[in-house]
Amino acid sequence: MADDAKTGQTDVIVLGAGMVGVSSALSALSARERGMSVTLVDRREPGSETSYGNAGIISSGSIFPLNTPALFEALPKYLSNSHPALRWNLGWSIRNADWIMRFLANAFPAQTKPRAAALQGLISASLKLHREWIVRAGAPQRIRETGWLKAWRGDVTASAKAQQAALAEFGIKSEVLDRQAISALEPNILPVYRTGILHTETASVDSPGNVVKAYAKMFAGAGGQIRSSDIKSITPVGEGWRVVLSDGEIFGRHVVVALGPWSADLLRSLGYRAPLAFERGYHQEFKPNPARQLLRPIHDADIGFLMSPMEQGIRVTSGVELTDRDAPSNFAQLEASAAAARSVVEFGEAVAQPWRGARPTLPDSLPMIGPAPRHRGLWLAFGHQHIGFTTGAGTGAAIAAMIGGAPPPFDVTAFAPSRYL
Ligand SMILES: Cc1cc2nc3c(=O)[nH]c(=O)nc-3n(C[C@H](O)[C@H](O)[C@H](O)COP(=O)(O)OP(=O)(O)OC[C@H]3O[C@@H](n4cnc5c(N)ncnc54)[C@H](O)[C@@H]3O)c2cc1C
């Protein structure tokens, strides 16, 4: 099919310009030797939603999702619904008891290793691509190779060593640190942490939204089309798809649904009920003290928040809030996190309003990456929970390979949409 902007015909239409969609569009376009034309559609500028508000970590080691056996140990402290790491809305929990049970069923020991192995393949392919793309996109100054520190106030060396060993089984490098080593690494924070684990191969960026924009610019510079419009519906027609937009319609042979937390909405009219829930999260940025800079993202594992040095200031990101995607904001978790962060690093007043987003999560915490089971030419790429800024890149490469009939760069079996649809 020819690339014809006038007739609105294209080979691949990617819906959603977050990290997942932009990476899919970029990867599909790189397969140009097969002559593919690619259009990327979003109602907002690329990288303006979940892929904007995250902590900017390009993680080498996030292979163990929230639902592992450790969740069962932590559950008692979450039951009071006052811990900053996890809050849940009672009404939502009753209405979604089935989703909660399926999520917990995946936390048993037998489910852990297969999912970790699947995520390791996706993560390592993604890291490689980010390191390459960020340079090609002209934004190498945004990436920092300083690792990611997870830290505890108590002496939990044995548990940190167990985590290190679990990561090492998958070839992921880390270092266990004591108070002195943490101070040497982060000389500007107060010495509140006694134990730490440094993910040495993890990178981070100083502006996740601008990194997505840089990738999108690279896509447009290579001949990709970006269309700014609200997507209303998708319908199969003949050998391809009609995508109805608020200002017209476009036709494509393949459609990739990469709408992050909005993905399930669009699929409903095709008879797909994706069990997507929302682990909502907040952030706020604060004016840093130039004499007390953070050098890398730090995850406070006791209280359950993250602080990351960003272009505009220190970004404090909250833990998980389980509720409806569009329920009104409740800033209590963010406020508790910001107060705790102040006891670790000095910073001034907020530089912007609080932000809220939703991590899109399926019951097994694995994304869907692959073909829709009952429709040819429909590809699903969503459900990337806490690690979609990282894993968007590998997801895009895998989707583009599958569209082009080539083998994906890692084993995608565990991500098959047919496991739920
Ligand atoms: C607080 C927080 C911290 C996080 N920290 C990290 C981290 O450090 N590292 C990491 O790897 N991940 C992190 N994540 C997870 C990560 O941000 C997400 O998994 C990832 O951004 C999801 O990307 P996406 O492209 O699927 O979705 P999105 O970025 O949300 O993109 C979806 C796009 O679809 C568009 N869209 C939706 N509906 C329509 C429509 N009808 N018409 C047109 N456009 C539409 C939206 O405008 C949006 O641009 C974090 C998440 C949160 C909330």
Short mmCIF file of N, CA, C and O in Angstrom, two decimals, residues 63 65 88 95 106 111 115 119 129 147 158 162 167 174 189 221 286 353 361-362 369 391 409 411:
data_model
loop_
_atom_site.label_atom_id
_atom_site.label_comp_id
_atom_site.label_asym_id
_atom_site.label_seq_id
_atom_site.Cartn_x
_atom_site.Cartn_y
_atom_site.Cartn_z
N ILE A 63 12.65 -6.74 36.99
CA ILE A 63 12.10 -7.99 36.44
C ILE A 63 11.11 -8.64 37.41
O ILE A 63 10.46 -9.60 37.04
N PRO A 65 7.78 -7.96 39.27
CA PRO A 65 6.70 -6.98 39.41
C PRO A 65 6.20 -6.89 40.84
O PRO A 65 6.71 -7.57 41.74
N TRP A 88 -5.82 1.98 48.45
CA TRP A 88 -6.85 1.36 47.63
C TRP A 88 -8.20 1.94 48.00
O TRP A 88 -8.47 2.24 49.15
N ARG A 95 -15.74 -3.65 43.49
CA ARG A 95 -16.15 -3.82 42.08
C ARG A 95 -15.13 -4.63 41.28
O ARG A 95 -15.46 -5.26 40.29
N ASN A 106 -1.15 -14.41 40.80
CA ASN A 106 0.13 -14.35 40.11
C ASN A 106 1.31 -14.10 41.05
O ASN A 106 2.46 -14.08 40.62
N GLN A 111 4.87 -18.57 39.95
CA GLN A 111 4.63 -17.61 38.86
C GLN A 111 5.78 -16.61 38.70
O GLN A 111 5.79 -15.82 37.76
N ARG A 115 7.87 -15.16 34.75
CA ARG A 115 7.59 -13.76 34.38
C ARG A 115 8.88 -12.95 34.41
O ARG A 115 9.12 -12.08 33.56
N LEU A 119 10.37 -10.78 31.35
CA LEU A 119 10.66 -9.35 31.47
C LEU A 119 12.13 -9.05 31.23
O LEU A 119 12.49 -8.00 30.67
N LEU A 129 18.23 -0.45 22.95
CA LEU A 129 17.62 0.49 22.00
C LEU A 129 17.65 1.92 22.52
O LEU A 129 17.97 2.85 21.78
N GLY A 147 23.12 4.65 37.52
CA GLY A 147 22.44 3.60 38.28
C GLY A 147 21.22 4.11 39.02
O GLY A 147 20.80 5.27 38.87
N ALA A 158 20.81 -8.75 54.82
CA ALA A 158 20.53 -10.11 54.36
C ALA A 158 19.49 -10.08 53.25
O ALA A 158 19.64 -10.76 52.21
N ALA A 162 19.84 -11.11 49.31
CA ALA A 162 18.95 -12.07 48.65
C ALA A 162 18.42 -11.47 47.35
O ALA A 162 18.33 -12.14 46.32
N LEU A 167 18.60 -11.22 41.36
CA LEU A 167 18.89 -10.49 40.12
C LEU A 167 20.04 -11.15 39.35
O LEU A 167 19.99 -11.27 38.13
N SER A 174 24.38 -5.76 40.42
CA SER A 174 24.02 -4.78 41.45
C SER A 174 25.09 -4.81 42.54
O SER A 174 25.91 -5.74 42.57
N ILE A 189 22.92 13.66 50.42
CA ILE A 189 21.70 13.32 51.17
C ILE A 189 22.07 13.11 52.64
O ILE A 189 23.23 12.85 52.97
N GLY A 221 11.37 13.08 11.26
CA GLY A 221 12.51 13.42 10.41
C GLY A 221 12.84 12.32 9.42
O GLY A 221 13.38 12.58 8.34
N PHE A 286 10.24 19.88 42.86
CA PHE A 286 10.63 20.89 43.83
C PHE A 286 11.97 21.51 43.45
O PHE A 286 12.83 20.84 42.86
N GLN A 353 2.51 22.40 39.68
CA GLN A 353 1.38 21.71 40.32
C GLN A 353 1.63 20.20 40.36
O GLN A 353 2.39 19.69 39.54
N THR A 361 -2.08 -1.78 34.12
CA THR A 361 -1.59 -3.08 34.61
C THR A 361 -2.58 -4.20 34.37
O THR A 361 -3.77 -4.08 34.69
N LEU A 362 -2.08 -5.30 33.83
CA LEU A 362 -2.86 -6.53 33.65
C LEU A 362 -2.61 -7.44 34.85
O LEU A 362 -1.62 -7.25 35.57
N ILE A 369 1.88 -7.79 24.08
CA ILE A 369 2.70 -7.42 22.93
C ILE A 369 2.45 -8.48 21.86
O ILE A 369 2.95 -9.60 21.96
N THR A 391 10.38 -0.19 28.89
CA THR A 391 10.10 -1.32 28.00
C THR A 391 9.31 -0.94 26.74
O THR A 391 9.08 -1.81 25.89
N PRO A 409 12.94 -9.46 18.65
CA PRO A 409 14.28 -9.54 19.22
C PRO A 409 14.38 -10.25 20.57
O PRO A 409 15.45 -10.36 21.13
N ASP A 411 11.94 -13.27 23.29
CA ASP A 411 10.81 -14.21 23.31
C ASP A 411 9.54 -13.48 23.78
O ASP A 411 9.48 -13.01 24.93
#
